[in-house]
Amino acid sequence: MKQAIPHETIKRLALYLRSLRQLSRKRVEIISSEKLTEHIHASPAQVRKDLACFGEFGTPGVGYSVKKLIAEIESILGLKEKQEVALVGIGKLGSALLAYLGFEKFGFRISALFDNNPEKIGKKISELKIEDVARIKEVLRRRKIKIAIITVPAANAQEVADRLVAAGIKVILNFAPHYLNIPKGVIINTIDMAIELQSLAYYLTHKEQSRASSTTTNLT
Amino acid sequence: MKQAIPHETIKRLALYLRSLRQLSRKRVEIISSEKLTEHIHASPAQVRKDLACFGEFGTPGVGYSVKKLIAEIESILGLKEKQEVALVGIGKLGSALLAYLGFEKFGFRISALFDNNPEKIGKKISELKIEDVARIKEVLRRRKIKIAIITVPAANAQEVADRLVAAGIKVILNFAPHYLNIPKGVIINTIDMAIELQSLAYYLTHKEQSRASSTTTNLT
DNA sequence: TGATGTGAATAACTTCACAGCG
DNA sequence: CGCTGTGAAGTTATTCACATCA
C-alpha cells in the first residue's frame, strides 16, 4: 500500500482535488467515484485505485465525503501549508506566471525573484525585489525555499538549474526548452510548450485517435 | 507498422527532433540511437521502437543520418510547412506566448488574436489586430486555421472551446485550468501549470523516487 | 565489427468484476 | 441496494536480446 506511486496518480489526485473544491463550493457533501469523474478524463475504478494507494477514504454504499477527501488529498500532496516558490527569469513568461493567481489559490506563493539582467536586478514587482541569479544560493538557503520555477532562455537553463541544486532546491518546474542534467533526489518537471504544440501538429495529418491521457513530465 | 501510435511516442519524436537540430548545428552527420539519448530521458531501444512505427531510417552498423532523420520526423509531425495558429485570450500569459519565439522557430506562426475585452479588441500587437471572440468562427473559417491556443480564464474556457470547434479547429492547446468537453475528432492537450506544481509538491514530503517520464496531455 | 530493427519478455498501468460492508 | 476496495485479468508501453545487414 505504500510504495512507488506513479506520477500519473499524483497528478490525477491534484485534478480530483480541483473538482472536489468546485463541488464543495456548490455545497455538495457526498460524491461517488463515478460522479467525480464526470469532469475528468479518468474512470471510476481509476479514482478508487488512486485513492487506495493512500488509504480507505470512502464509505461503501455511500461514496466519499467531499470535505474529508479534500483534506486527505491536500495532506497527501503536502498542500496543507503555503509553499514558498522561487522564480528564476523575470521575462514575459516569468512575469505572466508571477501574476497568475492559480498558484496562490492552491497553496503556493512566489516569494523570491531572480534574473541575470542588470537592468532588472533591484527592481520591484508586486513588493518583491528582483535579485541577481548569483545570489540564488544565499537567498534560498536563508529562506529555506525548496521549490523553484525556471523561466529563463534555454541557453541559461542548465546554469540556473545547477545554482538551484546547490541552493538546496528539491523540486523544479522548468519551462526552458532544454534538457537539464540534475542529480538524483531532485525532482524536475519540464513543460515544453513548443514540444507540446509540435506533437499536436501530428494529429492534423493523422486521424487515428489516441486515447485520453494527461499532461506529462520530465521527472528525475 | 501503421496503427495507434501512442502520444508519448509522438512527443518523443519532437524531442528527438530538437536534439537532432542541435547536432546538425554542430555539424554532426551521423548519430546512433545511444548517442541521441544522451540528452533525452529515453533509452536507445525506445528511440528505435519509436522510429520503427514509421519506417526504417537507419543504417545497421552505422546509425542515422542526422539530416535525413530531421527531414523524416518533420514530415511525420507535419512540420514541413509553417502552421498558422490562433491565440484566444490576450492577457499576460497569452502575450507571453505571443512573444515566445520558440513557436516561430519550429514551424508555427501565431496569426490570429482574440479577446472578449472591448478595451483590447481592435488594438494591435506586433502587426496583429485583436479580434472579438465572437468573430472566431468567421475569421478562422476564412483563413483555414486549424490550431488554437486557449489562454483565457477557466470560467470562459468552455465557451471559447465551443467557438473554436464550431470554427473547424482540429487541435487545441489549452492553458485554462478547466476540464473541456470536446467532440471526438478534435484533439485537445491541456497544460495546467497549477496542477503540475501541486503534483510536484508531493515529492517534497515523499522521497520514493519516480522513474523518468515526460510532460503529459489531456488528449481527446 | 557495430548499430539497426524487431519479436519476445518484462514491467507498468488500467479496467474488470465482485466480495463485502454500510 | 449501492458503492467502495481490491485481487485478477487485460491492455499498453518499455526493455531485452539477438538475428541481420552494411
PDB file of C-alpha atoms in Angstrom, chain B:
ATOM      1  CA  MET B   1       3.501  -0.829 -38.589  1.00  0.00           C
ATOM      2  CA  LYS B   2       0.760   1.760 -39.107  1.00  0.00           C
ATOM      3  CA  GLN B   3      -1.741   1.990 -36.266  1.00  0.00           C
ATOM      4  CA  ALA B   4      -2.470   3.572 -32.905  1.00  0.00           C
ATOM      5  CA  ILE B   5       0.749   5.429 -32.245  1.00  0.00           C
ATOM      6  CA  PRO B   6       0.867   6.402 -28.572  1.00  0.00           C
ATOM      7  CA  HIS B   7       1.035  10.115 -27.894  1.00  0.00           C
ATOM      8  CA  GLU B   8       4.143   9.522 -25.819  1.00  0.00           C
ATOM      9  CA  THR B   9       5.878   8.370 -28.962  1.00  0.00           C
ATOM     10  CA  ILE B  10       4.813  11.479 -30.842  1.00  0.00           C
ATOM     11  CA  LYS B  11       6.081  13.708 -28.081  1.00  0.00           C
ATOM     12  CA  ARG B  12       9.403  11.916 -28.002  1.00  0.00           C
ATOM     13  CA  LEU B  13       9.737  12.372 -31.746  1.00  0.00           C
ATOM     14  CA  ALA B  14       9.523  16.117 -31.159  1.00  0.00           C
ATOM     15  CA  LEU B  15      12.217  15.804 -28.516  1.00  0.00           C
ATOM     16  CA  TYR B  16      14.440  13.781 -30.826  1.00  0.00           C
ATOM     17  CA  LEU B  17      13.933  16.452 -33.441  1.00  0.00           C
ATOM     18  CA  ARG B  18      15.133  19.166 -31.117  1.00  0.00           C
ATOM     19  CA  SER B  19      18.287  17.215 -30.276  1.00  0.00           C
ATOM     20  CA  LEU B  20      18.880  16.401 -33.914  1.00  0.00           C
ATOM     21  CA  ARG B  21      18.700  20.056 -34.850  1.00  0.00           C
ATOM     22  CA  GLN B  22      21.271  20.901 -32.222  1.00  0.00           C
ATOM     23  CA  LEU B  23      23.505  18.151 -33.539  1.00  0.00           C
ATOM     24  CA  SER B  24      23.024  19.402 -37.062  1.00  0.00           C
ATOM     25  CA  ARG B  25      24.118  22.878 -35.996  1.00  0.00           C
ATOM     26  CA  LYS B  26      27.250  21.256 -34.573  1.00  0.00           C
ATOM     27  CA  ARG B  27      27.876  19.652 -37.962  1.00  0.00           C
ATOM     28  CA  VAL B  28      27.289  16.128 -36.677  1.00  0.00           C
ATOM     29  CA  GLU B  29      26.257  13.993 -39.627  1.00  0.00           C
ATOM     30  CA  ILE B  30      25.693  10.520 -38.199  1.00  0.00           C
ATOM     31  CA  ILE B  31      24.231   9.613 -34.828  1.00  0.00           C
ATOM     32  CA  SER B  32      23.453   6.346 -33.083  1.00  0.00           C
ATOM     33  CA  SER B  33      20.317   5.773 -31.037  1.00  0.00           C
ATOM     34  CA  GLU B  34      22.525   5.573 -27.985  1.00  0.00           C
ATOM     35  CA  LYS B  35      24.233   8.916 -28.542  1.00  0.00           C
ATOM     36  CA  LEU B  36      20.930  10.531 -29.373  1.00  0.00           C
ATOM     37  CA  THR B  37      19.519   9.681 -25.960  1.00  0.00           C
ATOM     38  CA  GLU B  38      22.352  11.306 -24.071  1.00  0.00           C
ATOM     39  CA  HIS B  39      20.291  14.454 -23.655  1.00  0.00           C
ATOM     40  CA  ILE B  40      16.852  12.897 -23.532  1.00  0.00           C
ATOM     41  CA  HIS B  41      15.086  10.830 -20.930  1.00  0.00           C
ATOM     42  CA  ALA B  42      14.662   7.763 -23.107  1.00  0.00           C
ATOM     43  CA  SER B  43      16.502   4.540 -23.873  1.00  0.00           C
ATOM     44  CA  PRO B  44      18.162   3.691 -27.171  1.00  0.00           C
ATOM     45  CA  ALA B  45      15.675   0.862 -27.666  1.00  0.00           C
ATOM     46  CA  GLN B  46      12.901   3.369 -27.170  1.00  0.00           C
ATOM     47  CA  VAL B  47      14.275   5.555 -29.931  1.00  0.00           C
ATOM     48  CA  ARG B  48      14.450   2.641 -32.336  1.00  0.00           C
ATOM     49  CA  LYS B  49      10.957   1.448 -31.450  1.00  0.00           C
ATOM     50  CA  ASP B  50       9.523   4.930 -31.850  1.00  0.00           C
ATOM     51  CA  LEU B  51      11.089   5.351 -35.253  1.00  0.00           C
ATOM     52  CA  ALA B  52      10.124   1.843 -36.318  1.00  0.00           C
ATOM     53  CA  CYS B  53       6.478   2.904 -36.132  1.00  0.00           C
ATOM     54  CA  PHE B  54       7.069   4.990 -39.222  1.00  0.00           C
ATOM     55  CA  GLY B  55       9.719   3.232 -41.246  1.00  0.00           C
ATOM     56  CA  GLU B  56      13.356   2.224 -41.358  1.00  0.00           C
ATOM     57  CA  PHE B  57      15.502   5.294 -41.268  1.00  0.00           C
ATOM     58  CA  GLY B  58      18.833   3.997 -40.062  1.00  0.00           C
ATOM     59  CA  THR B  59      21.749   2.035 -41.392  1.00  0.00           C
ATOM     60  CA  PRO B  60      22.694  -1.083 -39.390  1.00  0.00           C
ATOM     61  CA  GLY B  61      26.233  -0.873 -38.107  1.00  0.00           C
ATOM     62  CA  VAL B  62      26.341   2.862 -38.700  1.00  0.00           C
ATOM     63  CA  GLY B  63      23.452   4.822 -37.261  1.00  0.00           C
ATOM     64  CA  TYR B  64      21.124   7.522 -38.502  1.00  0.00           C
ATOM     65  CA  SER B  65      21.875  10.357 -40.864  1.00  0.00           C
ATOM     66  CA  VAL B  66      21.102  13.457 -38.826  1.00  0.00           C
ATOM     67  CA  LYS B  67      19.920  15.388 -41.815  1.00  0.00           C
ATOM     68  CA  LYS B  68      17.736  12.630 -43.142  1.00  0.00           C
ATOM     69  CA  LEU B  69      16.210  11.868 -39.759  1.00  0.00           C
ATOM     70  CA  ILE B  70      15.337  15.519 -39.247  1.00  0.00           C
ATOM     71  CA  ALA B  71      13.509  15.508 -42.560  1.00  0.00           C
ATOM     72  CA  GLU B  72      11.695  12.286 -41.713  1.00  0.00           C
ATOM     73  CA  ILE B  73      10.497  13.462 -38.309  1.00  0.00           C
ATOM     74  CA  GLU B  74       9.443  16.839 -39.677  1.00  0.00           C
ATOM     75  CA  SER B  75       7.465  15.003 -42.276  1.00  0.00           C
ATOM     76  CA  ILE B  76       5.861  12.681 -39.712  1.00  0.00           C
ATOM     77  CA  LEU B  77       4.853  15.542 -37.432  1.00  0.00           C
ATOM     78  CA  GLY B  78       3.689  17.673 -40.318  1.00  0.00           C
ATOM     79  CA  LEU B  79       6.164  20.465 -39.692  1.00  0.00           C
ATOM     80  CA  LYS B  80       7.321  20.821 -43.265  1.00  0.00           C
ATOM     81  CA  GLU B  81       5.303  23.956 -43.871  1.00  0.00           C
ATOM     82  CA  LYS B  82       4.511  26.760 -41.421  1.00  0.00           C
ATOM     83  CA  GLN B  83       1.365  26.162 -39.412  1.00  0.00           C
ATOM     84  CA  GLU B  84      -0.855  29.093 -38.578  1.00  0.00           C
ATOM     85  CA  VAL B  85      -2.125  29.255 -35.024  1.00  0.00           C
ATOM     86  CA  ALA B  86      -4.917  31.220 -33.360  1.00  0.00           C
ATOM     87  CA  LEU B  87      -4.458  32.590 -29.863  1.00  0.00           C
ATOM     88  CA  VAL B  88      -7.517  33.248 -27.728  1.00  0.00           C
ATOM     89  CA  GLY B  89      -7.070  35.323 -24.598  1.00  0.00           C
ATOM     90  CA  ILE B  90      -4.572  38.148 -24.823  1.00  0.00           C
ATOM     91  CA  GLY B  91      -3.803  38.513 -21.143  1.00  0.00           C
ATOM     92  CA  LYS B  92      -0.414  38.137 -19.516  1.00  0.00           C
ATOM     93  CA  LEU B  93       0.078  34.502 -20.426  1.00  0.00           C
ATOM     94  CA  GLY B  94      -1.279  34.945 -23.935  1.00  0.00           C
ATOM     95  CA  SER B  95       1.030  37.902 -24.545  1.00  0.00           C
ATOM     96  CA  ALA B  96       3.969  35.942 -23.221  1.00  0.00           C
ATOM     97  CA  LEU B  97       3.232  33.091 -25.618  1.00  0.00           C
ATOM     98  CA  LEU B  98       2.834  35.557 -28.463  1.00  0.00           C
ATOM     99  CA  ALA B  99       6.300  36.891 -27.772  1.00  0.00           C
ATOM    100  CA  TYR B 100       7.759  33.422 -27.409  1.00  0.00           C
ATOM    101  CA  LEU B 101       9.990  32.742 -30.354  1.00  0.00           C
ATOM    102  CA  GLY B 102      10.104  29.049 -29.706  1.00  0.00           C
ATOM    103  CA  PHE B 103       6.935  28.565 -31.693  1.00  0.00           C
ATOM    104  CA  GLU B 104       8.092  30.569 -34.655  1.00  0.00           C
ATOM    105  CA  LYS B 105      11.362  28.729 -34.686  1.00  0.00           C
ATOM    106  CA  PHE B 106       9.668  25.381 -35.039  1.00  0.00           C
ATOM    107  CA  GLY B 107       7.183  25.958 -37.735  1.00  0.00           C
ATOM    108  CA  PHE B 108       4.315  27.786 -36.055  1.00  0.00           C
ATOM    109  CA  ARG B 109       3.091  31.307 -36.522  1.00  0.00           C
ATOM    110  CA  ILE B 110       0.509  32.867 -34.279  1.00  0.00           C
ATOM    111  CA  SER B 111      -1.501  34.752 -36.844  1.00  0.00           C
ATOM    112  CA  ALA B 112      -4.888  35.478 -35.299  1.00  0.00           C
ATOM    113  CA  LEU B 113      -5.629  37.002 -31.899  1.00  0.00           C
ATOM    114  CA  PHE B 114      -8.917  37.048 -30.000  1.00  0.00           C
ATOM    115  CA  ASP B 115     -10.177  38.511 -26.750  1.00  0.00           C
ATOM    116  CA  ASN B 116     -13.528  39.418 -25.257  1.00  0.00           C
ATOM    117  CA  ASN B 117     -12.376  42.624 -23.587  1.00  0.00           C
ATOM    118  CA  PRO B 118     -13.692  45.662 -25.518  1.00  0.00           C
ATOM    119  CA  GLU B 119     -10.644  47.635 -24.419  1.00  0.00           C
ATOM    120  CA  LYS B 120      -8.386  45.172 -26.189  1.00  0.00           C
ATOM    121  CA  ILE B 121     -10.441  44.455 -29.276  1.00  0.00           C
ATOM    122  CA  GLY B 122      -9.145  46.412 -32.216  1.00  0.00           C
ATOM    123  CA  LYS B 123      -5.742  47.035 -30.657  1.00  0.00           C
ATOM    124  CA  LYS B 124      -2.703  45.755 -32.448  1.00  0.00           C
ATOM    125  CA  ILE B 125       0.153  43.681 -31.091  1.00  0.00           C
ATOM    126  CA  SER B 126       3.115  43.098 -33.365  1.00  0.00           C
ATOM    127  CA  GLU B 127       1.129  43.806 -36.541  1.00  0.00           C
ATOM    128  CA  LEU B 128      -1.794  41.632 -35.462  1.00  0.00           C
ATOM    129  CA  LYS B 129      -5.171  43.091 -34.670  1.00  0.00           C
ATOM    130  CA  ILE B 130      -7.033  41.644 -31.707  1.00  0.00           C
ATOM    131  CA  GLU B 131     -10.451  40.444 -32.833  1.00  0.00           C
ATOM    132  CA  ASP B 132     -13.617  39.862 -30.852  1.00  0.00           C
ATOM    133  CA  VAL B 133     -14.051  36.251 -29.738  1.00  0.00           C
ATOM    134  CA  ALA B 134     -17.491  36.450 -31.327  1.00  0.00           C
ATOM    135  CA  ARG B 135     -15.742  36.552 -34.679  1.00  0.00           C
ATOM    136  CA  ILE B 136     -13.701  33.411 -34.143  1.00  0.00           C
ATOM    137  CA  LYS B 137     -15.783  31.325 -36.491  1.00  0.00           C
ATOM    138  CA  GLU B 138     -15.769  33.858 -39.282  1.00  0.00           C
ATOM    139  CA  VAL B 139     -12.060  34.620 -39.132  1.00  0.00           C
ATOM    140  CA  LEU B 140     -10.771  31.078 -38.655  1.00  0.00           C
ATOM    141  CA  ARG B 141     -13.031  29.614 -41.331  1.00  0.00           C
ATOM    142  CA  ARG B 142     -11.868  32.179 -43.828  1.00  0.00           C
ATOM    143  CA  ARG B 143      -8.213  31.694 -43.021  1.00  0.00           C
ATOM    144  CA  LYS B 144      -8.490  27.930 -42.649  1.00  0.00           C
ATOM    145  CA  ILE B 145      -6.648  27.921 -39.328  1.00  0.00           C
ATOM    146  CA  LYS B 146      -6.705  24.514 -37.661  1.00  0.00           C
ATOM    147  CA  ILE B 147      -4.695  25.022 -34.462  1.00  0.00           C
ATOM    148  CA  ALA B 148      -5.649  27.194 -31.493  1.00  0.00           C
ATOM    149  CA  ILE B 149      -4.172  28.073 -28.123  1.00  0.00           C
ATOM    150  CA  ILE B 150      -6.525  28.932 -25.261  1.00  0.00           C
ATOM    151  CA  THR B 151      -5.220  31.319 -22.616  1.00  0.00           C
ATOM    152  CA  VAL B 152      -8.464  32.633 -21.186  1.00  0.00           C
ATOM    153  CA  PRO B 153      -9.652  32.341 -17.572  1.00  0.00           C
ATOM    154  CA  ALA B 154     -11.132  28.986 -16.589  1.00  0.00           C
ATOM    155  CA  ALA B 155     -14.630  30.416 -16.474  1.00  0.00           C
ATOM    156  CA  ASN B 156     -14.586  31.275 -20.191  1.00  0.00           C
ATOM    157  CA  ALA B 157     -12.662  28.291 -21.461  1.00  0.00           C
ATOM    158  CA  GLN B 158     -15.568  26.028 -22.384  1.00  0.00           C
ATOM    159  CA  GLU B 159     -17.338  28.768 -24.293  1.00  0.00           C
ATOM    160  CA  VAL B 160     -14.163  29.539 -26.212  1.00  0.00           C
ATOM    161  CA  ALA B 161     -13.586  25.863 -26.906  1.00  0.00           C
ATOM    162  CA  ASP B 162     -17.107  25.566 -28.309  1.00  0.00           C
ATOM    163  CA  ARG B 163     -16.493  28.505 -30.603  1.00  0.00           C
ATOM    164  CA  LEU B 164     -13.212  27.033 -31.774  1.00  0.00           C
ATOM    165  CA  VAL B 165     -14.802  23.702 -32.511  1.00  0.00           C
ATOM    166  CA  ALA B 166     -17.575  25.428 -34.442  1.00  0.00           C
ATOM    167  CA  ALA B 167     -14.894  27.234 -36.406  1.00  0.00           C
ATOM    168  CA  GLY B 168     -13.403  23.965 -37.559  1.00  0.00           C
ATOM    169  CA  ILE B 169     -10.371  23.932 -35.304  1.00  0.00           C
ATOM    170  CA  LYS B 170      -8.828  20.467 -35.149  1.00  0.00           C
ATOM    171  CA  VAL B 171      -6.204  20.850 -32.459  1.00  0.00           C
ATOM    172  CA  ILE B 172      -6.290  22.847 -29.215  1.00  0.00           C
ATOM    173  CA  LEU B 173      -3.535  23.615 -26.752  1.00  0.00           C
ATOM    174  CA  ASN B 174      -5.353  24.674 -23.605  1.00  0.00           C
ATOM    175  CA  PHE B 175      -3.786  26.566 -20.698  1.00  0.00           C
ATOM    176  CA  ALA B 176      -7.032  27.201 -18.866  1.00  0.00           C
ATOM    177  CA  PRO B 177      -7.212  25.170 -15.664  1.00  0.00           C
ATOM    178  CA  HIS B 178     -10.539  23.620 -16.501  1.00  0.00           C
ATOM    179  CA  TYR B 179     -11.971  20.450 -17.967  1.00  0.00           C
ATOM    180  CA  LEU B 180     -13.102  20.994 -21.549  1.00  0.00           C
ATOM    181  CA  ASN B 181     -15.784  18.986 -23.228  1.00  0.00           C
ATOM    182  CA  ILE B 182     -14.828  18.494 -26.851  1.00  0.00           C
ATOM    183  CA  PRO B 183     -16.302  16.337 -29.604  1.00  0.00           C
ATOM    184  CA  LYS B 184     -14.423  13.353 -30.930  1.00  0.00           C
ATOM    185  CA  GLY B 185     -12.151  14.236 -33.792  1.00  0.00           C
ATOM    186  CA  VAL B 186     -10.810  17.342 -32.106  1.00  0.00           C
ATOM    187  CA  ILE B 187      -7.593  16.857 -30.205  1.00  0.00           C
ATOM    188  CA  ILE B 188      -7.024  18.795 -27.022  1.00  0.00           C
ATOM    189  CA  ASN B 189      -3.997  18.987 -24.817  1.00  0.00           C
ATOM    190  CA  THR B 190      -4.348  20.779 -21.513  1.00  0.00           C
ATOM    191  CA  ILE B 191      -1.319  22.201 -19.783  1.00  0.00           C
ATOM    192  CA  ASP B 192      -2.337  23.082 -16.274  1.00  0.00           C
ATOM    193  CA  MET B 193       0.566  24.734 -14.544  1.00  0.00           C
ATOM    194  CA  ALA B 194      -1.066  24.792 -11.141  1.00  0.00           C
ATOM    195  CA  ILE B 195      -1.710  21.060 -11.332  1.00  0.00           C
ATOM    196  CA  GLU B 196       1.896  20.471 -12.322  1.00  0.00           C
ATOM    197  CA  LEU B 197       3.149  22.458  -9.372  1.00  0.00           C
ATOM    198  CA  GLN B 198       0.775  20.809  -6.946  1.00  0.00           C
ATOM    199  CA  SER B 199       1.736  17.355  -8.059  1.00  0.00           C
ATOM    200  CA  LEU B 200       5.408  18.240  -7.721  1.00  0.00           C
ATOM    201  CA  ALA B 201       4.830  19.379  -4.160  1.00  0.00           C
ATOM    202  CA  TYR B 202       4.136  15.750  -3.330  1.00  0.00           C
ATOM    203  CA  TYR B 203       7.797  14.927  -3.747  1.00  0.00           C
ATOM    204  CA  LEU B 204       8.853  17.367  -1.061  1.00  0.00           C
ATOM    205  CA  THR B 205       7.452  15.022   1.532  1.00  0.00           C
ATOM    206  CA  HIS B 206       7.694  11.669  -0.241  1.00  0.00           C
ATOM    207  CA  LYS B 207      11.136  10.587  -1.227  1.00  0.00           C
ATOM    208  CA  GLU B 208      10.378   7.337  -3.064  1.00  0.00           C
ATOM    209  CA  GLN B 209      11.764   8.125  -6.468  1.00  0.00           C
ATOM    210  CA  SER B 210       9.639   8.107  -9.562  1.00  0.00           C
ATOM    211  CA  ARG B 211      11.106   6.986 -12.862  1.00  0.00           C
ATOM    212  CA  ALA B 212      11.659   9.383 -15.694  1.00  0.00           C
ATOM    213  CA  SER B 213       8.722  10.226 -17.918  1.00  0.00           C
ATOM    214  CA  SER B 214       7.718  13.325 -19.920  1.00  0.00           C
ATOM    215  CA  THR B 215       5.114  16.175 -19.903  1.00  0.00           C
ATOM    216  CA  THR B 216       1.599  14.783 -20.411  1.00  0.00           C
ATOM    217  CA  THR B 217      -1.577  15.749 -22.135  1.00  0.00           C
ATOM    218  CA  ASN B 218      -5.357  15.685 -21.952  1.00  0.00           C
ATOM    219  CA  LEU B 219      -5.872  14.242 -25.373  1.00  0.00           C
ATOM    220  CA  THR B 220      -9.344  13.519 -26.687  1.00  0.00           C
TER     221      THR B 220
END
